[in-house]
XYZ file of C-alpha atoms in Angstrom:
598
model
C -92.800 -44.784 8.219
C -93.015 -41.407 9.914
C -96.709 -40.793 11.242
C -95.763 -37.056 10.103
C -96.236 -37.504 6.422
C -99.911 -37.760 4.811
C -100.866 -40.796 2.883
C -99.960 -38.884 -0.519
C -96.810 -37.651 1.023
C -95.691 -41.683 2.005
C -96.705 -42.761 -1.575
C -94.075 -40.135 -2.841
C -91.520 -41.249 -0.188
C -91.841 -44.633 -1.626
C -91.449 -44.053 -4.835
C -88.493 -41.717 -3.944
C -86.745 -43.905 -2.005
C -87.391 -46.692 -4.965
C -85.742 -44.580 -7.533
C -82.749 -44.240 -4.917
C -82.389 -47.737 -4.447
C -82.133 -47.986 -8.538
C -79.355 -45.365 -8.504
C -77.599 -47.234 -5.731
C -78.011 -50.597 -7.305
C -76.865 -49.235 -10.734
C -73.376 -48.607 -8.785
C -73.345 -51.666 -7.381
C -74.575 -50.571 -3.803
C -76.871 -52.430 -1.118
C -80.084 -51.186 -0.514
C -80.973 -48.101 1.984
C -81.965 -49.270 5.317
C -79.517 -52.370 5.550
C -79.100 -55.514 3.421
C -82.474 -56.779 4.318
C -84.387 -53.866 3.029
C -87.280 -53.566 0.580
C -86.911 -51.627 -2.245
C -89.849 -49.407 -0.788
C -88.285 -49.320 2.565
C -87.808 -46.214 4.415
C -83.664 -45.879 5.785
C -83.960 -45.935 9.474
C -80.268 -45.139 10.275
C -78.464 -41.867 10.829
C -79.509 -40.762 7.201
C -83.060 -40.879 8.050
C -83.624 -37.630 8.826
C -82.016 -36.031 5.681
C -83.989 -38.724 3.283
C -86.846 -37.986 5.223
C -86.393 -34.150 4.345
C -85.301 -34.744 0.377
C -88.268 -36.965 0.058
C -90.870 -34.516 1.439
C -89.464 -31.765 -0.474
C -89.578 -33.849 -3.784
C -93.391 -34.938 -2.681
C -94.693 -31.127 -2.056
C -93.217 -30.266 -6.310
C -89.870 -29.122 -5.022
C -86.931 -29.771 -7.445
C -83.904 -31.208 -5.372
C -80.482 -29.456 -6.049
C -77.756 -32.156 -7.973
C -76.136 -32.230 -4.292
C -78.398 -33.645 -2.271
C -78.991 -36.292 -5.073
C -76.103 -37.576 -5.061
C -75.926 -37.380 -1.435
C -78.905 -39.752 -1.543
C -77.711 -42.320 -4.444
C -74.572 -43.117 -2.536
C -73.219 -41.508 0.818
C -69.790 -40.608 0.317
C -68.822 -42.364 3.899
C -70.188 -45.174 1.961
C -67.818 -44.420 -0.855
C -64.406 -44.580 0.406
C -63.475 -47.768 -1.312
C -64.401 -46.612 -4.291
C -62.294 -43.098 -3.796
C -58.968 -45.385 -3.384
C -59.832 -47.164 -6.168
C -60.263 -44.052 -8.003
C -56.680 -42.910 -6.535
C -54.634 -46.001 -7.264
C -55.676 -45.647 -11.176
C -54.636 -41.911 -10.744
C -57.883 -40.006 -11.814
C -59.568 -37.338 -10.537
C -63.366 -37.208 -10.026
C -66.012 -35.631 -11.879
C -68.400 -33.262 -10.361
C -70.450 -35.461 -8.218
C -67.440 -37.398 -6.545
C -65.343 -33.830 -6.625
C -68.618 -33.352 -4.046
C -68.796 -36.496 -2.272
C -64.712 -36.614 -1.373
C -64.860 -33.003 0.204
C -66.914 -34.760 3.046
C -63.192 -36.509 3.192
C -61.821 -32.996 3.149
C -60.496 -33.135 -0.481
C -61.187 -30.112 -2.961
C -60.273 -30.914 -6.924
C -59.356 -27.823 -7.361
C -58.921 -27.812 -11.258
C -58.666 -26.185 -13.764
C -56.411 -23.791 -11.665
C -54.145 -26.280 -9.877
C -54.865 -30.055 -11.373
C -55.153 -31.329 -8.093
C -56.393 -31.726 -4.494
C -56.424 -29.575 -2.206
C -56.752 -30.764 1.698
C -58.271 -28.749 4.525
C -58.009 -30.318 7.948
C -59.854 -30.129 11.189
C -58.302 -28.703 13.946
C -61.060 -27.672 17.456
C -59.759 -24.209 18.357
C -56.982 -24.211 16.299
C -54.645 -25.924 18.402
C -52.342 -28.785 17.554
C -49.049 -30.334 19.132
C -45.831 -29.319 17.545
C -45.062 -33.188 16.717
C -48.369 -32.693 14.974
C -47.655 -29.186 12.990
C -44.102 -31.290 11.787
C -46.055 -34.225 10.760
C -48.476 -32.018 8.293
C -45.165 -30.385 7.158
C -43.989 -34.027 6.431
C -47.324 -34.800 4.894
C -47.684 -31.550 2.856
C -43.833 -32.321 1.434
C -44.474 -35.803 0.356
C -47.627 -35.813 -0.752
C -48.328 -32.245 -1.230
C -46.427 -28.916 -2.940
C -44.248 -28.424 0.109
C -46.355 -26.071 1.894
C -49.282 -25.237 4.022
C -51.975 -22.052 4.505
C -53.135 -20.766 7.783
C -57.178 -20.181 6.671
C -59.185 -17.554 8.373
C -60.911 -20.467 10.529
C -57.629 -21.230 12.423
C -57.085 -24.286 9.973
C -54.373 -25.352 8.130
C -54.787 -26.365 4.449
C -52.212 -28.589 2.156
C -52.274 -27.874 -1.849
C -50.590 -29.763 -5.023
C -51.962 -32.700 -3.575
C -51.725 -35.751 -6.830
C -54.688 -37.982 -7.180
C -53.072 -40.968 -5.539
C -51.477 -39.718 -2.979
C -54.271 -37.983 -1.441
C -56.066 -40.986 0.176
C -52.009 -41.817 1.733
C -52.281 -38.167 3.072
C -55.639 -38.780 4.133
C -54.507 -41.868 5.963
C -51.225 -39.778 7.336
C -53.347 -37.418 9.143
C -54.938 -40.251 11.164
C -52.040 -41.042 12.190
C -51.323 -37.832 13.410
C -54.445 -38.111 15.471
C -55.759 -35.539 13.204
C -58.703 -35.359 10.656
C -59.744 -33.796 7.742
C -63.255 -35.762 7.577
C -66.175 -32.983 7.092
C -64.170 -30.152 6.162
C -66.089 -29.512 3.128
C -69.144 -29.690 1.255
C -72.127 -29.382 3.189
C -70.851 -30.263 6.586
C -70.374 -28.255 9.854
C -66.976 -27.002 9.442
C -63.813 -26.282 11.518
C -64.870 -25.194 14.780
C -63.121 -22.134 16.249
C -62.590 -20.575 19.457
C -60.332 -18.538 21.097
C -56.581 -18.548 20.185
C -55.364 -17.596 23.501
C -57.339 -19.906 25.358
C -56.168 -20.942 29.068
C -53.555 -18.602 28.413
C -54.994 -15.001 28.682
C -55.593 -12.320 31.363
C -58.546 -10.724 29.521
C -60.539 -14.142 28.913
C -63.917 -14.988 30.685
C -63.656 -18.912 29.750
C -61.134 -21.060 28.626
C -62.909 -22.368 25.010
C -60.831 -25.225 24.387
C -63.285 -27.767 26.510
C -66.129 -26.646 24.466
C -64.697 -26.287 21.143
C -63.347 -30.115 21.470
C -66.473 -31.366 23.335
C -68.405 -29.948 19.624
C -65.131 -31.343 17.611
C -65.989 -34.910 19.007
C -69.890 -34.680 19.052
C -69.735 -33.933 14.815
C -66.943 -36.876 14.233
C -69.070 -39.371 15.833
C -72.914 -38.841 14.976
C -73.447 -39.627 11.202
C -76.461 -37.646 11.025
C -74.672 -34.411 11.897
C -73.098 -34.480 8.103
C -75.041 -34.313 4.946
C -76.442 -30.928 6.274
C -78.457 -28.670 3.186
C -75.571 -25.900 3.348
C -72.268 -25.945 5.139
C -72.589 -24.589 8.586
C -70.020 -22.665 11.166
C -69.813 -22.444 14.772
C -67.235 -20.567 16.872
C -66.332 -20.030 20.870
C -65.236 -16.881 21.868
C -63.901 -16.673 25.055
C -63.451 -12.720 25.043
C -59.512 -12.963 24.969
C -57.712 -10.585 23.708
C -57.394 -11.899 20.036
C -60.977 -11.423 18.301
C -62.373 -15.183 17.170
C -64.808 -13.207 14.600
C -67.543 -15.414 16.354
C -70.734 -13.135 14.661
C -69.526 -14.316 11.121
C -70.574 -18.020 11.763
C -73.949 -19.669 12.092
C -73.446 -20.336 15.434
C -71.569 -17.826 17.803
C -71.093 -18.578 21.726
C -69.900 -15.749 23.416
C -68.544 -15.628 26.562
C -70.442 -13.085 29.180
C -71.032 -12.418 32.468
C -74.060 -12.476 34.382
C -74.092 -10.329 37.617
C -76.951 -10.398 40.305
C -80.301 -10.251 40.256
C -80.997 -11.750 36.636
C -84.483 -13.717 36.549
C -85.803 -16.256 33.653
C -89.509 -16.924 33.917
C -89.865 -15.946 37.773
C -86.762 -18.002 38.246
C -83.394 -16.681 39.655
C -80.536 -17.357 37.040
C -77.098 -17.951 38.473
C -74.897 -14.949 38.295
C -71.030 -16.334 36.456
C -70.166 -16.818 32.936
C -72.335 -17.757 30.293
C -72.516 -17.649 26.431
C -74.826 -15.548 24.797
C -76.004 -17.410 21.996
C -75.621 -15.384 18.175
C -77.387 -16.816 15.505
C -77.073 -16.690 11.645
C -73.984 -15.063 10.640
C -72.973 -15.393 7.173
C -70.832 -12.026 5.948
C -71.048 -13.209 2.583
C -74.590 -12.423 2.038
C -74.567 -9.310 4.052
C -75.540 -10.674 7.551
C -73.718 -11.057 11.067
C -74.629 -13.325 13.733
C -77.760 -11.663 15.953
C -77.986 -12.240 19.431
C -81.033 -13.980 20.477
C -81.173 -12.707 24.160
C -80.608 -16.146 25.241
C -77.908 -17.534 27.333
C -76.215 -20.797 27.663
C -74.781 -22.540 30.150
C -71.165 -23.649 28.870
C -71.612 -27.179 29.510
C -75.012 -27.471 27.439
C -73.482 -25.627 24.312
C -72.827 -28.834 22.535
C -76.368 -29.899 23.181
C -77.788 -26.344 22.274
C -75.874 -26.393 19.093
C -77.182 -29.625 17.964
C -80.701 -29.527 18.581
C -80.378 -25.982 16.086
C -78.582 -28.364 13.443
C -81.037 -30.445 13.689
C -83.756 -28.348 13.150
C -81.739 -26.643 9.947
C -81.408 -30.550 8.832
C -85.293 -30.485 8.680
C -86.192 -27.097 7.346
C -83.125 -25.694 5.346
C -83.425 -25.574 1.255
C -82.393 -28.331 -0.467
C -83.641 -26.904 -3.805
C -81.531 -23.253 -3.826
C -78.083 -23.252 -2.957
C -78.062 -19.826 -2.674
C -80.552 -19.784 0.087
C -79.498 -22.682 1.954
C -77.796 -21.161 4.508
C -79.079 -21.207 8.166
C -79.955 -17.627 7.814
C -82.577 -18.207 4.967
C -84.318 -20.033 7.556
C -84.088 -17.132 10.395
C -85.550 -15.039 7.896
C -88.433 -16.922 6.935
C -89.650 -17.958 10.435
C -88.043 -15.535 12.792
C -86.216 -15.750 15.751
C -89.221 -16.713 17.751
C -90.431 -19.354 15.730
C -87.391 -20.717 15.093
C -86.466 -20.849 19.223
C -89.377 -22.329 20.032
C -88.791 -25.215 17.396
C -85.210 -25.944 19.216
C -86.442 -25.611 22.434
C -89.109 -28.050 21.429
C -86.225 -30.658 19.728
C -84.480 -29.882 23.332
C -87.803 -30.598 25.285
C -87.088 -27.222 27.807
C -87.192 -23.974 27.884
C -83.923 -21.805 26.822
C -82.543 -19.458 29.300
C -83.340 -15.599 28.445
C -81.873 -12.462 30.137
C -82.581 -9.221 30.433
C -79.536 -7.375 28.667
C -79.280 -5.045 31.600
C -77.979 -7.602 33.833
C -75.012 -8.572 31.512
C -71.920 -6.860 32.180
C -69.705 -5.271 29.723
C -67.674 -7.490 27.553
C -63.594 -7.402 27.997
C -62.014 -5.326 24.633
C -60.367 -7.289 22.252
C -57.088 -6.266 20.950
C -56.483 -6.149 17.086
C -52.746 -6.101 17.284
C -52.413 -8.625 20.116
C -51.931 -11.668 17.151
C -48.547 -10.512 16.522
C -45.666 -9.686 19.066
C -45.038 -10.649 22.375
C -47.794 -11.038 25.058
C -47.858 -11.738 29.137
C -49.903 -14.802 29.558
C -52.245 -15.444 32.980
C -49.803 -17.676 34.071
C -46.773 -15.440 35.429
C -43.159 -15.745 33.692
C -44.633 -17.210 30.553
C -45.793 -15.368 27.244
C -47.475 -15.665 24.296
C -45.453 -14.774 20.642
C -47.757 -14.102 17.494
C -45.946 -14.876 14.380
C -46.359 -12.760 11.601
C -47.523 -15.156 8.010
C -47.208 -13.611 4.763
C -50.631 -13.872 3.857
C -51.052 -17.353 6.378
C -48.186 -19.550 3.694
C -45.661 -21.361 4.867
C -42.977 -23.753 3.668
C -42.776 -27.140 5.064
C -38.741 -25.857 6.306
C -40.618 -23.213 8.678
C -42.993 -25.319 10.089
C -40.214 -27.574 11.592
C -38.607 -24.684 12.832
C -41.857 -23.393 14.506
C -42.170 -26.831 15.553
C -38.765 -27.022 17.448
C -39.082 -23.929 18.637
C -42.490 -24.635 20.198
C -41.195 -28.016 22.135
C -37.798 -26.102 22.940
C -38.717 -22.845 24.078
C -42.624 -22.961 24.807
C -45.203 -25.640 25.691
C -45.188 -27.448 22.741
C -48.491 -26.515 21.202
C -49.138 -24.083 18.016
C -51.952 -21.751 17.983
C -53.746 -21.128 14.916
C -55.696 -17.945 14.490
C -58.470 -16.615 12.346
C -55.779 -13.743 10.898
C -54.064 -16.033 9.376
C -51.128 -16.640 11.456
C -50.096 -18.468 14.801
C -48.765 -18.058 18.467
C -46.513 -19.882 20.453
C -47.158 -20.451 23.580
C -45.889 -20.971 26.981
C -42.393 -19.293 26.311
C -40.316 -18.205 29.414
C -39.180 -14.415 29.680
C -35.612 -15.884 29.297
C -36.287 -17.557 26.143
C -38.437 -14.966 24.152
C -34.875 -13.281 22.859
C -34.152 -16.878 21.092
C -37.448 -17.333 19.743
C -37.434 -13.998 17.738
C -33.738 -14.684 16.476
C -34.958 -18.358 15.470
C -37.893 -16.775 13.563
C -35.984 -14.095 11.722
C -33.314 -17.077 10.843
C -36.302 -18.387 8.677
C -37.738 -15.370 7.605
C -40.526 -15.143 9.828
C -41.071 -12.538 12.519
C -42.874 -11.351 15.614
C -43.004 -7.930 14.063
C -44.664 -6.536 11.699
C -46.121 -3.506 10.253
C -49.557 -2.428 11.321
C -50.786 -2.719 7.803
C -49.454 -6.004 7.317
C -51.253 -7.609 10.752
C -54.169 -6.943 9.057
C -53.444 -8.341 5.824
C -55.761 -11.244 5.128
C -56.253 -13.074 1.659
C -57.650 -16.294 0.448
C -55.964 -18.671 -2.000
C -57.069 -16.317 -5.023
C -56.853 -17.751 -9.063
C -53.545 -19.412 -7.912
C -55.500 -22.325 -6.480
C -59.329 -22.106 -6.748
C -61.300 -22.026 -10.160
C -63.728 -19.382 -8.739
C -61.548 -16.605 -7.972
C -60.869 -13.375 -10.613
C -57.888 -12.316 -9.294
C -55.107 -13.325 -7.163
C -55.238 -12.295 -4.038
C -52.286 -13.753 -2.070
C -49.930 -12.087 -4.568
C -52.296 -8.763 -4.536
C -51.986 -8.087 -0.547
C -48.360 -8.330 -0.892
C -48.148 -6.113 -3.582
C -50.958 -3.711 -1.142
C -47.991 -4.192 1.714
C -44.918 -3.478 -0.358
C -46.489 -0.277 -1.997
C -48.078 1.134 0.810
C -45.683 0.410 3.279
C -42.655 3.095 2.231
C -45.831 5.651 1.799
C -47.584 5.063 4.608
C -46.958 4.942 8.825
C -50.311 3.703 10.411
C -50.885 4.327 13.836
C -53.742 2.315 14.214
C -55.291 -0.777 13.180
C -56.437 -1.489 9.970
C -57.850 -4.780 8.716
C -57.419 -5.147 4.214
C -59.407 -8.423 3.403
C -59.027 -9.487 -0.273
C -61.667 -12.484 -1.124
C -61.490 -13.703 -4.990
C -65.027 -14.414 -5.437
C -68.512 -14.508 -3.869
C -67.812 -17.363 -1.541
C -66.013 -14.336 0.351
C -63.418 -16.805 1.826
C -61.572 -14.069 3.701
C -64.565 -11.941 4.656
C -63.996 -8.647 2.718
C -67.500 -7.614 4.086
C -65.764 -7.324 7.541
C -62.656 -5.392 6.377
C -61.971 -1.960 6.922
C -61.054 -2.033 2.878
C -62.708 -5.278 1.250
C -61.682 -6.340 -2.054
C -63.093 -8.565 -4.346
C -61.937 -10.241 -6.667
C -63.522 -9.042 -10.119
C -63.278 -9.180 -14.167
C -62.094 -5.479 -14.950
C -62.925 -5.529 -19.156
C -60.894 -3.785 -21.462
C -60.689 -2.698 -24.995
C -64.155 -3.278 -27.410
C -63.600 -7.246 -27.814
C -64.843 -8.034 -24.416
C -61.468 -9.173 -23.197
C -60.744 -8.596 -19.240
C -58.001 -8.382 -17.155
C -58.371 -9.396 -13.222
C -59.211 -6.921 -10.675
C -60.655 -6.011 -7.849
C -64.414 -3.885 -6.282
C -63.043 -1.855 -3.560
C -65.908 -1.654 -0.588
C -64.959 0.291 3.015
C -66.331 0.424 6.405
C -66.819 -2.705 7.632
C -65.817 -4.089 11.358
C -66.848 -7.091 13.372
C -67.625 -6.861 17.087
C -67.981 -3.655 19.073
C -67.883 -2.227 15.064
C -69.930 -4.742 13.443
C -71.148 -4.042 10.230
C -70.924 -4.429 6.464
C -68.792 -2.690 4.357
C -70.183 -0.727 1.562
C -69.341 -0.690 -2.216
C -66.797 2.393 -3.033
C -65.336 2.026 -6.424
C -65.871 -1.089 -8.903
C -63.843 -2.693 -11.884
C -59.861 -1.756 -10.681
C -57.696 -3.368 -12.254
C -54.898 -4.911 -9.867
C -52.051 -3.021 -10.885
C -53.973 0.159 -9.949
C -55.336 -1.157 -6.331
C -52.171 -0.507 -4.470
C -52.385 2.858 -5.240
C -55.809 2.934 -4.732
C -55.292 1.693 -1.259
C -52.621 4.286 -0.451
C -55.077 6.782 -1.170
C -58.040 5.838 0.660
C -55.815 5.261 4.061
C -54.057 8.823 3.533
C -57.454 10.086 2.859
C -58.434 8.765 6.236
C -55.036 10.209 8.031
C -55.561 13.498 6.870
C -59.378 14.426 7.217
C -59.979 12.562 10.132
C -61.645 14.384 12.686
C -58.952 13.433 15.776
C -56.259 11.168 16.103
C -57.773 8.573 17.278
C -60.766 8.264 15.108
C -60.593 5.049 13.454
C -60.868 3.937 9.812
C -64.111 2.130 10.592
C -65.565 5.406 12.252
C -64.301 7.897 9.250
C -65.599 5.208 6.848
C -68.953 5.592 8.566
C -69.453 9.079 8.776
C -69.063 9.918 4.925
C -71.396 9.311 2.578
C -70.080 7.715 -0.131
C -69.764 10.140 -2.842
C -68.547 12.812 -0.253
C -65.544 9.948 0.345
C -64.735 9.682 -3.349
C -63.821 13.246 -3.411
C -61.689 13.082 -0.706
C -59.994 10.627 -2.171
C -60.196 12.031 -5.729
C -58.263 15.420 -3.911
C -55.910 13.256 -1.755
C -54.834 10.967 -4.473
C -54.178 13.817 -6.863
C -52.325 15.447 -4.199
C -50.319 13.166 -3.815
């Protein structure tokens, strides 16, 4: 037993672990610790640490959260037997094993679709076409015959029946693909940039690092099991932002000119990653940077010696303050460095700000349309999504296409859509004809590039409105009304979770219960909230109007962006900046005279 607990604290870690062992036996599981443990015995494999933590908590009078009970009567790698047991009779779990088979990537999604959904893993975003055309096959035989792009660069499959889903499961690793941590508390789908390899603006190609991470998480038990989910991104400062300050982790890409020193010691001028830490959008916060850099090829280290320490010290007894962020705002940044660097055993590289040179701008539009790559003749082609859905017929086509007239890999982004890549300048004219032959295109409105929704009430019991069908109604209204000349980014989110980030959007909607009449009957709706950005514009959006009703948010829309298109203060002040500069009341008028106006 750990020499780290005091003789009470080992008495309650006994008894603990005892009452485990009951709940594992009454399921007809072995003991913790291996066959030839004692009911008293402490586990000593990769779920040490996290029994260590639940048992510690429990012994200082903390009440564990249902979740990381069940995590310790039975780990659900443990339970996979079980799960296609539970498939093959055709039921669907209750609430604990709804838990324990999202650490297989499967979501019960009920009541609003009675049935799985299945979100995938996929480092950087990038798959093979053969690939892309085996989740279409997947998500047509098992599935409801169609996938979403997510706002991590993932792909997700819905309508998914109870026993097909270990089949698709199984499918998937065949595909030399996995959906195995994609939910619950696990570090998710890790990110980087889309344009990777590819673009003339990058500092670093992300792809080794984002695998390198991709590989370290699938094959260290311990890593899963965390006390919140937990997000890391790459950005490589392409030309397509990767939204790295909304994740725990963010490494991005600098560089380092002369004359930097780190405690009296030179530090080689090149490209680095600054390390971020603690972004989570949907409790107000972006990633911070922490002044320290990171050598690319120790970011997979890095990363996991901060898991580890928010595997020791993140709440288990508040899931709404479980989040790595909790913890930077207990200890501090300082505190909290020195623990890693003390789980790393060395000192973490710091530099002077002064001696990092300016970052490469991102372009919001370059997602969509055609795009020179680094490598000359060849080109890049974002395809627009309606609201990242597509039918399992359009992702063979964009599978063809990509082995035909590219280099046979798809490109997921975090807007919700995808680039092919690798297409000759003689073959770009056949790609756009092929795309517009399945209703797809590499053009699109400016309004509609920045369109981004999650799955709303149409799939996912939490969300008050539905928000897919909402920012296509936003598109078709506004678009006959309205010519924007500059990027604008509408993020509709159906509930708290804040799925597609509405704290980032220029315009962020969420999803809310508008009531009506004097029974206390509502209708869905929408809080409208403006001014928010990411990056150079980083910052949370702030509450504008509350409790529209759908129908009336299209309109609403309309007038806040003509607002912004007549009373801005030059042409080429953006929506972000005019946002910022009114108070929020002074904004409603506008809008108020604007709207009427019109």
């Amino acid at each position: 037993m750990s020499d780290d607990f005091t003789p009470d604290q080992k008495r309650y870690l006994e008894g603990f672990t005892s009452g485990m062992q009951s709940a594992r036996a009454a399921r007809g599981l072995g003991p913790l610790g291996g066959a030839g443990g004692s009911s008293a015995a402490v586990p000593t494999g990769p779920d040490k640490e996290h029994a260590e933590v639940q048992a510690r908590i429990a012994a200082a009078g903390g009440k564990l959260v249902d979740q990381e009970k069940w995590k310790a009567a039975e780990h659900p790698f443990d339970a996979y037997a079980r799960f296609k047991a539970q498939a093959e009779a055709g039921t669907y779990p209750k609430p604990e094993d709804n838990f324990r088979w999202r650490y297989h990537g499967l979501f019960y999604v009920a009541p609003a679709q009675n049935s799985y959904m299945c979100r995938l893993r996929i480092p950087n975003g990038i798959l093979k076409a053969w690939q892309f055309e085996g989740v279409a096959d997947l998500a047509e035989k098992f599935g409801g015959g169609y996938s979403h792009v997510t706002t991590r660069a993932n792909l997700q499959i819905r309508e998914i029946a109870a026993d097909g889903a270990p089949l698709l499961l199984e499918g998937l690793a065949d595909l030399g693909l996995t959906a195995k941590g994609s939910g619950a508390d696990n570090i998710r789908n890790v990110t980087g940039s889309a344009t990777a390899g590819i673009d003339p603006l990058e500092l670093i190609d992300t792809r080794p690092h984002a695998r390198a991470w991709h590989h370290h998480i699938l094959n260290d038990r311990s890593l899963y099991g965390l006390p919140r989910k937990f997000n890391v991104a790459f950005d490589g400062a392409g030309s397509i932002a990767t939204l790295e300050d909304t994740n725990d982790i963010g490494f991005q890409a600098i560089e380092v000119g002369e004359g930097a020193v780190c405690d009296g010691a030179a530090i080689d001028p090149g490209i680095w990653y600054r390390l971020a830490l603690g972004g989570i959008t949907g409790h107000h916060d972006l990633a911070r940077d922490t002044g320290i850099i990171v050598a690319p090829s120790d970011a997979t280290a890095v990363a996991d010696a901060i898991v580890r320490i928010f595997i020791a010290n993140g709440d288990r007894t508040n899931r709404n303050k479980a989040r790595l962020k909790y913890v930077l705002d207990a200890w501090g940044f300082d505190k909290f460095l020195a623990a890693v660097e003390e789980k790393l055993g060395r000192r973490l590289i710091r530099v002077d700000g002064s001696f990092v040179k300016p970052r490469p701008v991102y372009d919001r539009l370059a997602h969509i349309g055609v795009h020179r790559q680094t490598q000359p003749g060849l080109n890049w082609i974002g395809v627009g999504l309606p609201v990242g859905k597509l039918t399992v017929a359009q992702m063979r086509v964009l599978a063809a296409i990509s082995r035909q007239c590219g280099d046979g890999d798809i490109r997921l982004t975090v807007w919700q859509n995808l680039l092919i890549s690798g297409v000759p300048d003689a073959r770009v004219e056949d790609v756009v004809a092929n795309l517009q032959a399945i209703g797809l295109s590499a053009e699109t409105s400016i309004l509609r590039a920045g369109l981004i929704a999650c799955t709303g009430a149409t799939g996912c019991k939490f969300a008050a409105a539905h928000t897919k069908e909402d920012a296509l109604a936003i598109a078709a209204h506004c678009e006959p009304r309205l010519t924007l000349d500059q990027p604008v980014n509408i993020h509709l989110t159906g509930c708290h979770h804040s799925c597609a980030q509405h704290y980032i959007g220029d315009l962020g909607l969420i999803g809310a219960k508008v009531p009506v009449g004097e029974e206390g009957d509502t209708v869905p709706g929408y809080d409208l909230l403006v001014g928010g950005g990411y990056g150079v514009d980083g910052g949370m959006a702030r509450p504008f109007r509350e409790k529209v009703r759908a129908e009336e948010v299209p309109a609403l829309v309309e007038a806040v962006l003509r607002t912004w298109q007549v009373h801005r203060a030059a042409p080429d002040e953006s929506f972000v900046a005019f946002a910022r500069r009114h108070e929020i009341a002074a904004l409603e008028a506008l809008v108020t005279e604007v709207g009427g106006a019109a």
